[in-house]
PDB file of C-alpha atoms in Angstrom:
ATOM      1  CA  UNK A 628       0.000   0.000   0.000  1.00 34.00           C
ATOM      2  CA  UNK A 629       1.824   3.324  -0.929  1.00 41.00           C
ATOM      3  CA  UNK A 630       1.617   5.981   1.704  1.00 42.00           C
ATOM      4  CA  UNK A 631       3.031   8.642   0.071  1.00 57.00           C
ATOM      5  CA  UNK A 632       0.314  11.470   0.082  1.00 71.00           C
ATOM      6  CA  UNK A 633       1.926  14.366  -2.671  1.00 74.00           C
ATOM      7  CA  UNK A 634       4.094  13.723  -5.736  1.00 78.00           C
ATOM      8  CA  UNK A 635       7.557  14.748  -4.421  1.00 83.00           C
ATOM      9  CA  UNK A 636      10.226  16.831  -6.252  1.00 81.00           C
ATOM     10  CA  UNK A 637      13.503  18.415  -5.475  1.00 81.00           C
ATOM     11  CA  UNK A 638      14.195  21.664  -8.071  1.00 84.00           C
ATOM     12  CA  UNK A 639      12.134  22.637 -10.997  1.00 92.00           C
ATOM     13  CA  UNK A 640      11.270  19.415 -13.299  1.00 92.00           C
ATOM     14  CA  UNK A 641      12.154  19.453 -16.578  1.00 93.00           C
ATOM     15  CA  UNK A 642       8.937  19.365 -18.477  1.00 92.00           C
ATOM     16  CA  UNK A 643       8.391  17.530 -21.725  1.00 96.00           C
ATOM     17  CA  UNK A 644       4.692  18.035 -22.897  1.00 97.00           C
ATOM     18  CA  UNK A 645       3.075  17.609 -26.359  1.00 97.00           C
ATOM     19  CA  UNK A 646       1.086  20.038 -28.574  1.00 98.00           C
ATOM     20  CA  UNK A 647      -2.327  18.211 -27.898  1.00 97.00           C
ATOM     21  CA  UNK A 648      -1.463  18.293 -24.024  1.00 97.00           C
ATOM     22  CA  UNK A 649      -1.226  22.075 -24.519  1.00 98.00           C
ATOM     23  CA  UNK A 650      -4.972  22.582 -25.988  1.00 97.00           C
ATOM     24  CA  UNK A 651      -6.408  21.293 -23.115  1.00 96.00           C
ATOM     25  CA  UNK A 652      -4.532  22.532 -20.496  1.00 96.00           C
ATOM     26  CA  UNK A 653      -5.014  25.660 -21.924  1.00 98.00           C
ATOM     27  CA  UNK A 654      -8.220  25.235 -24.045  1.00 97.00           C
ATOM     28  CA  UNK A 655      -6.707  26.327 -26.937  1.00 97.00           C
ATOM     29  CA  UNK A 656      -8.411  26.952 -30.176  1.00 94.00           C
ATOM     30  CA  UNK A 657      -5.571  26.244 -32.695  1.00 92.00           C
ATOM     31  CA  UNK A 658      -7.205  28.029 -35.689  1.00 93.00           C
ATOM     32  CA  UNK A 659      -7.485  31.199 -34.286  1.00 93.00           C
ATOM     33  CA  UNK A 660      -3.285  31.208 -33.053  1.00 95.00           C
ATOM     34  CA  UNK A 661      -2.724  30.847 -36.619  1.00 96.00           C
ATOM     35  CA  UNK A 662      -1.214  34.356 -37.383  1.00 93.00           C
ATOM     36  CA  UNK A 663      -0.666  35.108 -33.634  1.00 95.00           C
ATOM     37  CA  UNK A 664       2.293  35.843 -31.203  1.00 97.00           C
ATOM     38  CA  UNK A 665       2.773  33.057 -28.896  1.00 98.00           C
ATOM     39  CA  UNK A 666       5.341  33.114 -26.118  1.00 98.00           C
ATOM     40  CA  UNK A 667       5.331  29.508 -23.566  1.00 98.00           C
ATOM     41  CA  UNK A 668       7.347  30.867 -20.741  1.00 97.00           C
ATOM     42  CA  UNK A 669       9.344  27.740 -18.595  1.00 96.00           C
ATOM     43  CA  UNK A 670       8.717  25.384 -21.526  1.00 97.00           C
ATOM     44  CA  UNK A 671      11.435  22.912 -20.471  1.00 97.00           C
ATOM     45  CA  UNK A 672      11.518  20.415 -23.267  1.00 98.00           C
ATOM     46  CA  UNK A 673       8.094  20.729 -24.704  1.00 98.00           C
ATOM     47  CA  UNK A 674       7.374  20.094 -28.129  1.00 98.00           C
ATOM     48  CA  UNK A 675       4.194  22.503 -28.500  1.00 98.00           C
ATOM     49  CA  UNK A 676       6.686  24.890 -30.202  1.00 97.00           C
ATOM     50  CA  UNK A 677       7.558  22.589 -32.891  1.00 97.00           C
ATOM     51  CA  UNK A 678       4.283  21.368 -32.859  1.00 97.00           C
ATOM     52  CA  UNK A 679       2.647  24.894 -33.323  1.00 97.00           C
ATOM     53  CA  UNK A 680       4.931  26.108 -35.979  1.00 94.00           C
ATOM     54  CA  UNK A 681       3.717  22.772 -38.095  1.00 93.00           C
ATOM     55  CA  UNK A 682       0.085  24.146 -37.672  1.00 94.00           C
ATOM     56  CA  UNK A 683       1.646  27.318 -38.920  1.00 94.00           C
ATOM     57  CA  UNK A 684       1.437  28.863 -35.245  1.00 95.00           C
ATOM     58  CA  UNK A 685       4.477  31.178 -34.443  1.00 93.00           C
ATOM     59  CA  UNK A 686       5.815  29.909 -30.973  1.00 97.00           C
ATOM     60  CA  UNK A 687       8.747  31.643 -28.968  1.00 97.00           C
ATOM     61  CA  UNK A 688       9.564  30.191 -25.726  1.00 98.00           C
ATOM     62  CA  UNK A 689      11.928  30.718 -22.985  1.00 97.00           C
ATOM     63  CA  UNK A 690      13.467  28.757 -20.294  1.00 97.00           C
ATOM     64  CA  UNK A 691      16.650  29.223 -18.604  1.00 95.00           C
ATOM     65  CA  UNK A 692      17.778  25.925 -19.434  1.00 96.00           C
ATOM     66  CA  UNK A 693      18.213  26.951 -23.363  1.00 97.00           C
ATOM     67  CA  UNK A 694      21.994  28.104 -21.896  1.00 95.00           C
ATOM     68  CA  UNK A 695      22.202  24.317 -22.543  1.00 96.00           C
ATOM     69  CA  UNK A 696      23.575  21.547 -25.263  1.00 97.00           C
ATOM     70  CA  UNK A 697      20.951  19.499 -27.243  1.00 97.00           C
ATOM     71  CA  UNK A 698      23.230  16.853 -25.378  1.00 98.00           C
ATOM     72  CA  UNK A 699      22.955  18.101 -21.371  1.00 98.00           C
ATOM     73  CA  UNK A 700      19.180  18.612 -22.325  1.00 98.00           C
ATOM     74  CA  UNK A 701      18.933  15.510 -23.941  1.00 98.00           C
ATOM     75  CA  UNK A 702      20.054  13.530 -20.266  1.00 98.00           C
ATOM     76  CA  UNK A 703      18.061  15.561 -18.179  1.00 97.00           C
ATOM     77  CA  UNK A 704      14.952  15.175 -19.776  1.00 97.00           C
ATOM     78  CA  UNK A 705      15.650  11.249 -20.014  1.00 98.00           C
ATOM     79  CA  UNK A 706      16.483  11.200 -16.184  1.00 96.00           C
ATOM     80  CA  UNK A 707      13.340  13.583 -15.653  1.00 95.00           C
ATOM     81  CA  UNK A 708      11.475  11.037 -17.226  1.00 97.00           C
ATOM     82  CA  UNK A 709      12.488   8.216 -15.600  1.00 96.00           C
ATOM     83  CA  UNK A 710      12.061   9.718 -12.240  1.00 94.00           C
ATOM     84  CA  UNK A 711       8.845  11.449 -12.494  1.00 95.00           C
ATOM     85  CA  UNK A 712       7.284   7.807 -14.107  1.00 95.00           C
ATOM     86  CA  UNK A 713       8.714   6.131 -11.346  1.00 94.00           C
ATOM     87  CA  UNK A 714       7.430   8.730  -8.967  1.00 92.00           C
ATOM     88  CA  UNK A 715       3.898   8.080 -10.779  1.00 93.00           C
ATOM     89  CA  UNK A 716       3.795   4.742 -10.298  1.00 92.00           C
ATOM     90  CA  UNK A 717       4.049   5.055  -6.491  1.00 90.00           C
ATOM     91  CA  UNK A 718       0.791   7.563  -6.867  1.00 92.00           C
ATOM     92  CA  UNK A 719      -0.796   6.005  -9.551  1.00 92.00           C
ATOM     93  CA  UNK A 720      -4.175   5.291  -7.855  1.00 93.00           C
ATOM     94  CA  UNK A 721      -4.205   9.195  -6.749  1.00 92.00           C
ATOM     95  CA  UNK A 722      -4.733  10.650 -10.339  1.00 94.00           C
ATOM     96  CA  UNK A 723      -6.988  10.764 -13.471  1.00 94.00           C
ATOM     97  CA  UNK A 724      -6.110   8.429 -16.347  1.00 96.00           C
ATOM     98  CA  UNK A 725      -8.509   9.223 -18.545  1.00 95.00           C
ATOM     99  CA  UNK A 726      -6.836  11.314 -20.962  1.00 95.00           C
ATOM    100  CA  UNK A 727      -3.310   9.269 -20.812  1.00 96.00           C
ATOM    101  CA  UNK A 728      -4.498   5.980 -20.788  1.00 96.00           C
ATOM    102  CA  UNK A 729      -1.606   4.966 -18.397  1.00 96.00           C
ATOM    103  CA  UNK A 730       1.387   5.269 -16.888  1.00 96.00           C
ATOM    104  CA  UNK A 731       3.267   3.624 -19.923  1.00 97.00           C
ATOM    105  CA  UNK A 732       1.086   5.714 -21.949  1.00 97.00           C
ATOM    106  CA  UNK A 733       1.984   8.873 -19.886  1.00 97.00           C
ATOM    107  CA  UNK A 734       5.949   7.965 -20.283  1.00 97.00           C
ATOM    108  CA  UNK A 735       6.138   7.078 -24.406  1.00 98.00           C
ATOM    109  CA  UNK A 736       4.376  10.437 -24.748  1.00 97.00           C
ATOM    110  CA  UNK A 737       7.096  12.370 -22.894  1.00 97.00           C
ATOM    111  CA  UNK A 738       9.613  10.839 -24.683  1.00 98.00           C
ATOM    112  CA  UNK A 739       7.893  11.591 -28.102  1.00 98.00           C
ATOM    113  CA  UNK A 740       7.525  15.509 -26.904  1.00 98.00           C
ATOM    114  CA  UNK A 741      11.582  15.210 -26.346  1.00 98.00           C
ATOM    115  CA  UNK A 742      12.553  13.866 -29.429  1.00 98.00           C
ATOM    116  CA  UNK A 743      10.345  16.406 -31.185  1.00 98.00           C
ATOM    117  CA  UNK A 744      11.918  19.341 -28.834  1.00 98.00           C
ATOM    118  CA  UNK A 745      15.157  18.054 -29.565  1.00 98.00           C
ATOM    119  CA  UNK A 746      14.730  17.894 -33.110  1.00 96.00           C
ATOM    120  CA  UNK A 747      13.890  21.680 -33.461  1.00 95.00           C
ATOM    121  CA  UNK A 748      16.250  23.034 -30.468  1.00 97.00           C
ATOM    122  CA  UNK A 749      19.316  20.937 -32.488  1.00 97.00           C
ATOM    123  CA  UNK A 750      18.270  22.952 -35.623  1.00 95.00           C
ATOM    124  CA  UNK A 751      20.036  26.157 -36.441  1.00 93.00           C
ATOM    125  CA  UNK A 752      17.129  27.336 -38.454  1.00 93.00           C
ATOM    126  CA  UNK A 753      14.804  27.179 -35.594  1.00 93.00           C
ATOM    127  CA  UNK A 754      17.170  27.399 -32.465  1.00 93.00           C
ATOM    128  CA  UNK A 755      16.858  31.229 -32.510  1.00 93.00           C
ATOM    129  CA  UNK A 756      12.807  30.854 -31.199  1.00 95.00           C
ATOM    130  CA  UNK A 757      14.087  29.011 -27.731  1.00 97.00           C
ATOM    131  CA  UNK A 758      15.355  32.543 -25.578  1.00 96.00           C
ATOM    132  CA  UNK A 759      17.445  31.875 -22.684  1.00 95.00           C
ATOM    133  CA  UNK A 760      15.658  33.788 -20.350  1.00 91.00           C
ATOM    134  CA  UNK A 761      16.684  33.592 -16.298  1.00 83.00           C
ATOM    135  CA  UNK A 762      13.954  32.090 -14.239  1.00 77.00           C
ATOM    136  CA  UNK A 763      11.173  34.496 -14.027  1.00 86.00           C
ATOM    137  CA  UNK A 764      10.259  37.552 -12.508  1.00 90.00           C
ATOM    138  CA  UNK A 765      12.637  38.711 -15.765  1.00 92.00           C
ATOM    139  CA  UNK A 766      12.157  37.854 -19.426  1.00 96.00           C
ATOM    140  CA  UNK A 767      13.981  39.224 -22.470  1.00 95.00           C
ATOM    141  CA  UNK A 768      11.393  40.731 -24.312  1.00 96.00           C
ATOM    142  CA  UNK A 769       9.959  44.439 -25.385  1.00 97.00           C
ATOM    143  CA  UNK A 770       6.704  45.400 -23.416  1.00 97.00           C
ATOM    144  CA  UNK A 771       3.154  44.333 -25.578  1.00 98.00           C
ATOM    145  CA  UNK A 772       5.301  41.699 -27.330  1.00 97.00           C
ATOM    146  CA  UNK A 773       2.368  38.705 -27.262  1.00 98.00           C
ATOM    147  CA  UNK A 774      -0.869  38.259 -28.166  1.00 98.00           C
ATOM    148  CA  UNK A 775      -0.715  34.677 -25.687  1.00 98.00           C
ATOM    149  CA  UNK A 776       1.591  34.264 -23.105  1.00 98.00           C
ATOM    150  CA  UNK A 777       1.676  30.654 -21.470  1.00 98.00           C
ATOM    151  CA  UNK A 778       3.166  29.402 -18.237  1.00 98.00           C
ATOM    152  CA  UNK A 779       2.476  25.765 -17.604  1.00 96.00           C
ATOM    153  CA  UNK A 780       3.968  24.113 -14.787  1.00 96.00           C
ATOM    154  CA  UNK A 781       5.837  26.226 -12.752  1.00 96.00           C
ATOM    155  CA  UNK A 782       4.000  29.081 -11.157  1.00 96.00           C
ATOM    156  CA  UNK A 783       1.953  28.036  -8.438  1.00 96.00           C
ATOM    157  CA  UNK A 784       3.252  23.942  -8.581  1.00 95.00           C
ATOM    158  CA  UNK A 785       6.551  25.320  -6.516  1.00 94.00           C
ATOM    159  CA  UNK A 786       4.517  27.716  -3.721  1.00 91.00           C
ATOM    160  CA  UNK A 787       7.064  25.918  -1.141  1.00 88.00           C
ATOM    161  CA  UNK A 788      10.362  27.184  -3.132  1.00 91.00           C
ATOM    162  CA  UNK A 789       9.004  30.426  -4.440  1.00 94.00           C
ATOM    163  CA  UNK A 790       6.962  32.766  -2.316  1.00 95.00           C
ATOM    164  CA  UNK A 791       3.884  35.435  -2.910  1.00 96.00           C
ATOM    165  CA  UNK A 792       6.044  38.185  -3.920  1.00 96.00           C
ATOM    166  CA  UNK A 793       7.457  36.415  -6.442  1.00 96.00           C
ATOM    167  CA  UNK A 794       4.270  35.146  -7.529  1.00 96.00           C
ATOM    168  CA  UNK A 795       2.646  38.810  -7.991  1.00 96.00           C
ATOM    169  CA  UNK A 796       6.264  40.084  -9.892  1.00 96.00           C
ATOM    170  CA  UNK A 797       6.463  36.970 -11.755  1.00 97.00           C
ATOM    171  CA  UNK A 798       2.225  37.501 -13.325  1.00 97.00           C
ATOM    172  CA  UNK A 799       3.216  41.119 -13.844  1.00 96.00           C
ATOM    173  CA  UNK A 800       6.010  40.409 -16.035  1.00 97.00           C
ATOM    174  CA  UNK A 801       3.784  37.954 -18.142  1.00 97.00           C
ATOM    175  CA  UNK A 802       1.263  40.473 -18.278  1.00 97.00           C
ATOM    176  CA  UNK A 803       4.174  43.319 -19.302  1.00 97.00           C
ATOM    177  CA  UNK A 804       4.721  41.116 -22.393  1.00 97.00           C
ATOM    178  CA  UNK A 805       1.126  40.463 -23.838  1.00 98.00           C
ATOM    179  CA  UNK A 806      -0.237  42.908 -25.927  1.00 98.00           C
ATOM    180  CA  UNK A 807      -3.504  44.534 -25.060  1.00 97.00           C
ATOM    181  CA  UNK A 808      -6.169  42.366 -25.382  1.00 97.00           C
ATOM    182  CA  UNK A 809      -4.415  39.610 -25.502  1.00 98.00           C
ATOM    183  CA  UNK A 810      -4.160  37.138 -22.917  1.00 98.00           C
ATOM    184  CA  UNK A 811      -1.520  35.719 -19.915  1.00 98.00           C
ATOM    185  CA  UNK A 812      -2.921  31.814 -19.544  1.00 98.00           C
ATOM    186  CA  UNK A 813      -1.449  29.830 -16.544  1.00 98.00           C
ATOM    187  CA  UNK A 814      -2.170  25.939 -15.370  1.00 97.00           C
ATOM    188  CA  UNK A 815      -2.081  24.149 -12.661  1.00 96.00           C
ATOM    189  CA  UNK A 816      -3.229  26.218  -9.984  1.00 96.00           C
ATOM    190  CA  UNK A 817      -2.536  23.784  -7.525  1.00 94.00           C
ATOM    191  CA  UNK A 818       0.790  23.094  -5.488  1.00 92.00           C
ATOM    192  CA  UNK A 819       3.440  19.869  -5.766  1.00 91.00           C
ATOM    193  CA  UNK A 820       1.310  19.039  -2.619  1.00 90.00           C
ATOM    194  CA  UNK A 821      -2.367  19.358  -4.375  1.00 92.00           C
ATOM    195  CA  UNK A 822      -3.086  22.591  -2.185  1.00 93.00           C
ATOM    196  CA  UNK A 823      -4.997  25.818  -4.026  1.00 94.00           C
ATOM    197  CA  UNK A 824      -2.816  28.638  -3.924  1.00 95.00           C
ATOM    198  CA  UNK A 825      -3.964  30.632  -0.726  1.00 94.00           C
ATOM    199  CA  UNK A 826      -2.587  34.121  -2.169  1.00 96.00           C
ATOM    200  CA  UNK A 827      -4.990  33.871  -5.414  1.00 97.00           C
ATOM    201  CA  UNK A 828      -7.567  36.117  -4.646  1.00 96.00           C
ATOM    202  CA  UNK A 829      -4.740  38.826  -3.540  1.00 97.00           C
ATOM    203  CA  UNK A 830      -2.780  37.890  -6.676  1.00 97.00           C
ATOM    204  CA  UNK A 831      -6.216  38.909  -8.728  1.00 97.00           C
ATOM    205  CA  UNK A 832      -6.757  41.831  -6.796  1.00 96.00           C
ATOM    206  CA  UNK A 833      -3.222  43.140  -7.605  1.00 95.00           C
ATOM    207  CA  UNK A 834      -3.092  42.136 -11.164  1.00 96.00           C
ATOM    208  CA  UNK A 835      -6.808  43.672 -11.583  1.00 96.00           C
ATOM    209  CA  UNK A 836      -5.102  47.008 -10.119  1.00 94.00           C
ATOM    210  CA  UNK A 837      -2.580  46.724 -12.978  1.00 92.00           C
ATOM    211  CA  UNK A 838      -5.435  47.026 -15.340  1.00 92.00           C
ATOM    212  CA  UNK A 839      -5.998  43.296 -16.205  1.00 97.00           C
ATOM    213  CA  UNK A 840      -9.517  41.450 -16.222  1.00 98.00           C
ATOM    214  CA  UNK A 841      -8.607  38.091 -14.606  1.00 98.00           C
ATOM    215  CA  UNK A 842     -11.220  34.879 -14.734  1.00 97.00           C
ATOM    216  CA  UNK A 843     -10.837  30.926 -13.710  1.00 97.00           C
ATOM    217  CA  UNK A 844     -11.929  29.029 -16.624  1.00 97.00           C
ATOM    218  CA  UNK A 845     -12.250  25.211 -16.719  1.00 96.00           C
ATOM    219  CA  UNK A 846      -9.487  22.574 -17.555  1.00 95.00           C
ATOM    220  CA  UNK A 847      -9.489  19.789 -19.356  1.00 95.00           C
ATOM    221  CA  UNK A 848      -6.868  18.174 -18.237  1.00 93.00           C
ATOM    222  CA  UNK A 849      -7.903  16.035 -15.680  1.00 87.00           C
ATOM    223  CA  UNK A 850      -5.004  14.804 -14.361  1.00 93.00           C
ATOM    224  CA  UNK A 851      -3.620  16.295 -10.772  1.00 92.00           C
ATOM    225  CA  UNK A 852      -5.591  15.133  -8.088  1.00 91.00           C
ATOM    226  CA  UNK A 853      -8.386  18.381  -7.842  1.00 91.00           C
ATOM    227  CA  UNK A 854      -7.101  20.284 -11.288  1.00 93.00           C
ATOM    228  CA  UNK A 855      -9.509  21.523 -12.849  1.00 94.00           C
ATOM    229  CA  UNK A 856      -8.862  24.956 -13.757  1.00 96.00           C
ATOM    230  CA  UNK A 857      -6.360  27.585 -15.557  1.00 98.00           C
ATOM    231  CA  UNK A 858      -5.953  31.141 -14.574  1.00 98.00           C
ATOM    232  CA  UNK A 859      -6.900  33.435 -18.072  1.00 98.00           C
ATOM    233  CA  UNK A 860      -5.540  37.116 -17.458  1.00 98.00           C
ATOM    234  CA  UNK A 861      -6.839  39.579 -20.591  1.00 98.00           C
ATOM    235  CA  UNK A 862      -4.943  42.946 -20.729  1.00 97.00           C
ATOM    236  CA  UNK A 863      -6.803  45.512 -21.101  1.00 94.00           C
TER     237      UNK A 863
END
């Protein structure tokens, strides 16, 4: 019987995460990107980039781990992998299968996502659209750069290593990027431990005070125990 009670992680996880995985964390509409800005900020090893710019989607994304080789990326997603499916398997009766099937499922699609990331970020021609940006609140871009700015993974998951006020300058610098009207999308909203992030409604408050219109819209990505929602922030 496993006893373990929260998925457990040390550092910021590489993530490796698929184009499809992307349109419903998100609830993406891929027809209407077509033409648009897109910026995925902490995108790891995610192939929605290459993905998106097959579907004729212009994707820029930035992660401080682009200071690395195709090679050092290459071993720490495979040891990312390996660990977090092992980590799964401990916690497997804790989450929702229904859109990966299972955990075999869950792994062969990671390493699909960095084969496809590799394939891109190993390509001079297209190496230029992965920024190496240090971790947020600070990202190498002009302000009203995006029409979509994505954040999946990161803020919120790691409330134990990064606090509130790094939280509130971290949203403001997505939002500093995104054009007006467009939009600042973030999933989970849930911590490492499967806890709501008790700051939101003072995050919303200050981001609404910035001149954003903020809403929780439903996920459907039903996969972390009690995720069910992403965080949509339209600049006005």
């Amino acid at each position: 019987m496993n006893n373990r009670e929260h998925y457990e992680q040390i550092g910021v996880a590489m993530t490796c995460r698929g184009f499809a995985e992307y349109e419903r964390m998100f609830g993406l509409d891929s027809a209407s990107l077509v033409g648009a800005a897109v910026l995925d900020v902490a995108a790891g090893a995610s192939s929605f980039a290459a993905e998106a710019r097959a579907r004729g989607i212009a994707v820029h994304c930035a992660d401080p781990r682009y200071e690395l080789s195709p090679e050092r990326i290459r071993e720490e997603g495979l040891a990312e992998i390996e660990s977090s499916s092992a980590k799964l398997s401990g916690l497997a009766d804790k989450f929702d299968w229904s859109y990966y099937g299972d955990i075999g499922k869950h792994r062969a699609g990671r390493l699909e996502s960095l084969r496809t990331f590799l394939r891109e970020y190993e390509d001079p021609s297209t190496r230029s659209q992965y920024y190496k940006a240090d971790r947020l609140p600070s990202l190498p871009f002009a302000d009203d750069r995006f029409d979509l700015v994505l954040c999946s993974h990161f803020l919120f998951l790691y409330r134990d290593a990064f606090d509130d006020a790094f939280h509130r300058a971290a949203m403001a610098e997505l939002l500093r990027v995104c054009r007006p009207g467009g939009e600042v999308r973030v999933y989970p909203l849930l911590s490492l431990r499967w806890e709501p992030y008790p700051a939101l409604a003072e995050l919303l408050s200050h981001l609404e005070s910035l001149g954003a219109a903020c809403e929780l819209r439903p996920s459907a990505l039903p996969f972390i125990p009690g995720s069910t929602e992403l965080l949509v922030v339209r600049k006005k």
